[in-house]
Amino acid sequence: MMAAGANAYAADDTIKVGILHSLSGTMAISETTLKDAMLMLIDEQNAKGGLLGKKLEAVVVDPASDWPLFAEKARGLIAQDKVAAVFGCWTSVSRKSVLPVFKELDSVLFYPVQYEGEESERNVFYTGAAPNQQAIPAVDYLMGEGVERWVLEGTDYVYPRTTNKILEAYLQSKGVAPEDIKINYTPFGFSDWQTEVAAIKEFGASGKKTAVVSTVNGDANVPFYKELANQGITAEQTPVMAFSVGEEELAGIDTKPLVGHLAAWNYFQSVETPENEAFIAKWREFTKNDKRVTNDPMEAHYIGFNMWVKAVEKAGTVDPDAVIDAMVGVSVPNLTGGYSSMGANHHITKPVLIGEIQDDGQFEVVYETPGLVLGDEWSDFLPESKPLIADWRAPMSCGNFNTATGKCGGAGAQAAAN
């Protein structure tokens, strides 16, 4: 079976690699760069001689920020184009849309964006941050800065809602009163922020130090930050800690009024390491544009792609089952210095960085975890997921093993997944 699988995925002396990112619609502002990054990584690998003696061939599709279309395009990549692996998705709703396809057709997805956790799938490798690699450390940092009131502002879909559910429980476990937590959601592409920002301003006028924790996604961030500036909300008065705003999103707006606002990621372009300097130089050469920025999800694809290459070489085939088994324990350089490794839960180790927006659209790192943090797939702060762990190695081979019942799956896991 493995030989047949290898032939199916590596016909005509090429190995096809699927790229599933929105090139149009509300998420194009964030995802187009990831498509370009993947093309660069594939070009680089081909310049090194390809993989298993074959050239890599990128197959690019545009799911157009349309969540059901993600599933349709994923099916086409796997069943028709016979790609060996897919690198793609940004929003959690797009990832949830494609999961059944990857399970049914037994292919591999590398998902490069921070997400809400509460998931571990055999066919997915999560190279973006889980909540313990972004949201929890960000809140801890703000608490250390004296923040007592919290606005959890998000786009209305699964990632912000689940992340904020975790954060609300975490804040209350730290003694924050329910009346000091305000939660609000707006649709994708939302642009009329006047009323929402006025409400944030009013909530922050209590005399207690207030911060906004933002899971606003995509192009809605541009008018959001503009309205914050319009209403005089400064970083000193009410800092915004963003989880979905990086260098790419800031490239399209006047950042001067945003200086001092914050973002939590695992990578910033401003990190000074030889690996990062080389990556930025290659990126600018590839794009032929000295102004193109790098960002965290690009680094996640850099890590994920190099892990996939290493696992394929280790397995001696691109057959998904063999590659999935070979991935656990694979370790490759990241761009912040050191190595990231793939855990048995299909999440990776990463440093957590907090950056302050500068007037040139870059971030000054103001905090970094002392070591690398392994992504926690099931939150310790939600009762239904606290007893769950994931370990895809035999004999457990389970993404939601309940340590309380000693069984894989069960009611607790199902409740957390919903």
XYZ file of C-alpha atoms in Angstrom:
418
model
C 0.000 0.000 0.000
C 2.807 2.402 0.867
C 4.495 1.981 -2.506
C 1.232 2.591 -4.319
C 0.604 5.662 -2.170
C 4.072 6.968 -2.891
C 3.536 6.547 -6.619
C 0.156 8.272 -6.463
C 1.593 11.296 -4.671
C 4.856 11.522 -6.610
C 3.971 10.887 -10.245
C 5.876 12.277 -13.258
C 9.047 12.954 -11.280
C 7.362 15.682 -9.223
C 5.869 15.773 -5.758
C 2.858 18.071 -5.630
C 2.326 20.368 -2.651
C -1.073 21.992 -2.096
C -1.386 25.655 -1.075
C -4.844 26.433 0.316
C -4.937 30.153 1.161
C -7.474 32.896 0.396
C -6.209 35.171 -2.372
C -9.463 37.159 -2.471
C -12.130 38.191 0.024
C -11.817 39.478 3.586
C -8.868 37.219 4.545
C -6.717 37.948 1.485
C -4.957 40.739 3.450
C -3.436 38.035 5.655
C -3.325 34.885 3.527
C -1.814 36.055 0.216
C 1.561 36.468 1.899
C 1.425 32.868 3.110
C 0.900 31.636 -0.440
C 3.953 33.649 -1.522
C 5.987 32.317 1.401
C 5.157 28.741 0.436
C 6.186 29.364 -3.170
C 9.517 30.693 -1.904
C 10.083 27.685 0.360
C 9.271 25.269 -2.469
C 11.633 27.126 -4.816
C 14.380 26.931 -2.194
C 13.880 23.205 -1.693
C 13.998 22.613 -5.432
C 17.264 24.585 -5.593
C 18.647 22.134 -3.009
C 17.728 19.220 -5.294
C 14.082 18.714 -4.435
C 12.848 15.879 -2.241
C 13.493 12.140 -2.636
C 15.141 12.944 -5.952
C 12.021 14.641 -7.313
C 11.108 18.282 -7.880
C 8.355 19.829 -5.791
C 5.443 21.355 -7.672
C 3.165 23.907 -6.008
C -0.570 23.616 -6.684
C -2.204 26.915 -5.691
C -5.964 27.330 -5.265
C -8.062 30.257 -4.024
C -10.832 29.383 -1.528
C -11.702 33.100 -1.562
C -12.468 33.540 2.178
C -15.478 31.247 1.625
C -15.455 28.575 4.328
C -17.389 25.805 2.477
C -15.207 26.476 -0.570
C -12.153 25.572 1.517
C -13.482 22.017 1.832
C -14.244 21.809 -1.890
C -10.790 23.110 -2.845
C -9.099 20.779 -0.337
C -10.921 17.798 -1.845
C -9.741 18.827 -5.309
C -6.129 19.170 -4.170
C -6.104 15.730 -2.560
C -8.347 13.651 -4.832
C -7.660 15.229 -8.238
C -4.272 16.942 -8.003
C -2.866 14.157 -5.787
C -0.871 16.530 -3.574
C 1.365 14.917 -0.947
C 0.514 17.518 1.708
C -1.429 20.760 2.035
C -0.256 23.972 3.662
C -3.168 26.265 4.320
C -6.142 27.851 6.090
C -6.094 30.872 8.394
C -9.380 31.116 10.265
C -10.511 28.267 12.492
C -13.804 28.073 10.617
C -11.861 27.317 7.424
C -9.821 24.682 9.257
C -12.958 23.097 10.747
C -14.469 23.086 7.249
C -11.628 21.001 5.782
C -11.058 18.569 8.675
C -13.581 15.949 7.467
C -11.957 15.979 4.013
C -8.445 15.350 5.362
C -9.728 12.543 7.586
C -11.788 10.906 4.822
C -9.023 11.082 2.210
C -6.191 10.539 4.729
C -4.038 13.496 3.748
C -1.938 15.936 5.782
C -2.669 19.601 6.607
C -0.107 22.003 8.044
C -2.006 24.798 9.783
C 0.165 27.896 10.441
C -1.976 30.295 12.460
C -2.675 30.873 16.150
C -5.928 29.200 17.139
C -8.226 28.386 20.049
C -6.950 24.879 20.832
C -9.537 22.286 21.928
C -8.484 20.062 19.035
C -5.885 17.495 18.037
C -6.380 15.638 14.762
C -4.212 12.876 13.367
C -4.171 14.469 9.902
C -3.298 18.000 11.079
C -0.036 19.509 12.314
C -0.598 22.761 14.209
C 2.409 25.045 13.717
C 0.684 28.219 14.961
C 0.150 29.063 18.622
C -2.261 27.334 20.969
C -3.750 29.569 23.712
C -0.949 28.739 26.171
C 1.562 29.968 23.574
C -0.132 33.333 23.004
C -3.361 34.279 24.816
C -2.488 33.190 28.372
C 1.045 34.691 28.400
C -0.360 37.922 26.887
C -2.895 38.276 29.692
C -0.219 37.471 32.280
C 1.935 40.254 30.830
C -0.915 42.773 30.998
C -1.706 41.773 34.590
C 1.926 42.465 35.405
C 1.405 45.941 33.926
C -1.460 46.592 36.344
C -4.474 45.852 34.112
C -7.644 45.127 36.120
C -10.486 45.498 33.573
C -10.678 43.514 30.353
C -12.392 44.019 27.007
C -12.360 40.783 24.973
C -13.083 42.072 21.458
C -13.350 39.556 18.634
C -14.643 38.640 15.227
C -17.719 36.423 15.512
C -16.500 32.878 14.827
C -15.016 29.880 16.612
C -11.455 31.098 17.318
C -12.367 34.319 19.175
C -15.334 32.724 20.959
C -13.378 29.725 22.240
C -10.259 31.764 23.065
C -12.373 34.261 25.007
C -14.158 31.424 26.821
C -10.742 30.196 27.954
C -9.577 33.725 28.842
C -12.760 34.510 30.775
C -12.276 31.356 32.871
C -8.581 32.135 33.313
C -9.207 35.743 34.379
C -11.843 34.673 36.893
C -9.450 32.036 38.261
C -7.054 34.937 38.885
C -9.680 36.806 40.885
C -11.055 39.156 38.192
C -14.722 39.970 38.869
C -17.247 39.163 36.106
C -18.266 42.833 35.909
C -14.655 43.701 35.025
C -14.819 41.580 31.849
C -16.612 42.872 28.736
C -16.978 40.566 25.709
C -18.059 41.753 22.267
C -18.147 40.267 18.746
C -18.518 41.790 15.284
C -18.859 40.129 11.846
C -16.039 39.442 9.395
C -15.148 42.549 7.397
C -16.830 44.845 9.972
C -16.071 48.517 9.276
C -18.382 50.789 11.299
C -16.546 50.747 14.635
C -17.785 54.008 16.133
C -20.336 52.514 18.548
C -18.122 49.574 19.600
C -15.104 51.791 20.252
C -17.267 54.263 22.193
C -18.391 51.349 24.398
C -14.762 50.343 24.968
C -13.941 53.925 25.927
C -16.853 54.073 28.372
C -15.939 50.703 29.925
C -12.375 51.950 30.434
C -13.515 55.125 32.213
C -14.087 53.402 35.577
C -10.736 54.416 36.996
C -9.315 50.886 36.831
C -6.552 50.185 34.329
C -8.268 48.647 31.272
C -6.898 46.706 28.288
C -8.442 45.369 25.079
C -7.558 41.788 24.153
C -8.287 41.657 20.422
C -9.137 38.600 18.366
C -10.437 40.798 15.540
C -9.377 39.096 12.309
C -8.653 40.107 8.726
C -9.357 43.471 7.110
C -11.684 44.608 9.933
C -8.520 45.531 11.850
C -7.807 48.563 9.648
C -10.992 50.538 10.515
C -10.845 49.233 14.112
C -7.459 50.803 14.782
C -8.392 53.951 12.880
C -11.464 54.406 15.075
C -9.442 53.820 18.244
C -7.192 56.693 17.162
C -10.185 58.846 16.145
C -11.658 58.522 19.633
C -8.358 59.242 21.336
C -7.811 55.794 22.839
C -4.073 55.649 23.456
C -1.844 52.713 24.322
C -0.885 54.387 27.595
C -4.536 54.789 28.609
C -6.092 51.557 27.200
C -3.565 49.254 25.535
C -4.779 46.838 22.856
C -3.179 43.394 22.854
C -3.798 41.823 19.450
C -3.538 38.149 18.521
C -4.231 38.537 14.787
C -2.405 41.757 13.893
C 1.135 41.454 12.625
C 3.487 43.227 10.275
C 1.403 42.426 7.182
C -1.791 43.980 8.594
C 0.085 47.082 9.815
C 1.679 47.607 6.401
C -1.628 48.997 5.094
C -2.310 51.652 7.731
C -0.817 54.754 9.338
C 0.758 53.279 12.459
C 1.737 56.511 14.206
C -1.456 56.673 16.345
C -0.972 52.993 17.243
C 2.509 53.287 18.723
C 2.628 51.464 22.041
C -0.254 49.063 21.363
C 0.778 45.433 21.626
C 0.641 42.070 19.898
C 1.499 38.582 21.114
C 3.123 36.210 18.639
C 5.922 33.656 18.498
C 7.933 35.630 15.940
C 8.467 39.218 14.865
C 10.389 40.484 11.842
C 12.451 42.654 14.203
C 14.023 39.624 15.952
C 17.781 39.799 15.503
C 19.150 36.362 14.707
C 21.282 35.164 11.774
C 18.476 32.787 10.716
C 15.933 35.606 10.605
C 18.250 37.983 8.763
C 18.850 35.312 6.105
C 15.100 34.603 5.836
C 14.237 38.287 5.384
C 16.947 38.683 2.734
C 15.647 35.649 0.806
C 12.064 36.934 1.093
C 12.959 40.337 -0.332
C 14.961 38.733 -3.112
C 12.113 36.337 -3.942
C 9.437 39.066 -3.950
C 11.783 41.625 -5.553
C 10.383 44.111 -3.042
C 12.405 45.545 -0.147
C 9.204 46.680 1.561
C 7.528 43.265 1.840
C 7.418 42.328 5.520
C 7.638 38.960 7.233
C 5.330 37.781 10.030
C 4.526 34.991 12.476
C 2.381 32.699 10.268
C 5.138 32.851 7.624
C 7.572 31.535 10.217
C 5.043 28.815 11.105
C 5.006 27.707 7.448
C 8.816 27.864 7.395
C 8.929 25.538 10.413
C 6.118 23.275 9.183
C 7.485 22.936 5.661
C 10.987 22.087 6.892
C 9.510 19.573 9.348
C 7.558 17.943 6.517
C 10.688 17.732 4.342
C 12.625 16.157 7.216
C 9.817 13.671 7.988
C 9.535 12.669 4.297
C 13.286 12.079 4.152
C 13.077 10.071 7.402
C 10.156 7.982 6.086
C 11.634 7.608 2.598
C 8.207 8.292 1.108
C 5.511 10.971 0.908
C 2.834 8.433 1.863
C 0.729 10.322 4.461
C 0.561 7.486 7.011
C 4.341 7.078 7.021
C 4.912 10.850 7.169
C 2.433 11.301 10.043
C 4.304 8.678 12.074
C 7.682 10.215 11.188
C 6.685 13.778 12.130
C 6.594 13.321 15.926
C 9.945 14.326 17.384
C 11.184 16.081 14.250
C 13.151 19.200 15.169
C 14.128 22.085 12.857
C 15.537 25.596 13.339
C 13.039 28.393 13.952
C 13.789 32.040 13.129
C 14.038 33.361 16.681
C 17.041 31.236 17.606
C 17.005 27.577 18.603
C 14.955 24.630 17.387
C 11.231 23.911 17.338
C 10.148 20.290 17.666
C 6.905 18.454 16.909
C 5.128 17.036 19.928
C 3.135 13.812 20.117
C 0.014 16.036 20.268
C 0.852 17.424 16.764
C 1.674 20.868 18.222
C 5.141 22.412 18.274
C 7.463 24.114 20.747
C 7.786 27.902 20.311
C 8.934 30.941 22.285
C 6.229 33.477 23.218
C 7.014 37.096 22.330
C 5.116 40.292 23.097
C 5.843 43.243 20.859
C 5.035 46.935 21.006
C 3.987 48.639 17.768
C 6.534 51.152 16.464
C 5.852 54.047 14.097
C 7.459 52.126 11.186
C 4.953 49.259 11.486
C 7.441 46.959 13.164
C 7.406 45.613 16.729
C 9.848 46.123 19.559
C 9.982 42.955 21.656
C 9.132 43.874 25.267
C 8.795 40.332 26.646
C 9.951 36.822 25.753
C 9.441 33.549 27.596
C 12.702 32.205 29.033
C 12.359 28.976 27.042
C 10.251 27.280 24.386
C 6.631 26.394 25.188
C 4.871 23.295 23.820
C 1.397 24.002 22.478
C -1.319 22.672 24.822
C -4.107 21.214 22.691
C -6.697 20.977 25.499
C -7.049 23.934 27.857
C -6.478 23.397 31.556
C -8.981 26.195 32.283
C -12.117 24.595 30.846
C -13.562 21.791 32.989
C -14.631 19.697 29.999
C -11.159 19.691 28.461
C -8.935 19.743 31.571
C -8.674 15.905 31.793
C -7.916 15.492 28.072
C -4.546 14.881 26.428
C -3.457 13.954 22.907
C -0.756 11.483 21.908
C -0.705 10.226 18.336
C 2.030 7.660 18.937
C 1.130 3.984 19.138
C -0.361 2.432 21.153
C -2.441 5.426 22.359
C -2.963 7.066 18.909
C -5.631 9.355 20.329
C -6.327 13.068 20.090
C -8.665 13.293 23.086
C -7.648 10.702 25.677
C -9.574 11.260 28.910
C -7.184 10.777 31.822
C -10.127 10.605 34.254
C -11.915 7.746 32.478
C -8.889 6.146 30.847
C -10.662 6.165 27.487
C -10.152 7.804 24.105
C -12.987 10.165 23.296
C -16.102 10.294 25.386
C -18.505 12.978 26.565
C -15.879 15.392 27.858
C -13.998 15.423 24.581
C -17.170 15.844 22.570
C -18.307 18.774 24.696
C -14.959 20.496 24.219
C -15.048 19.957 20.479
C -18.481 21.540 20.054
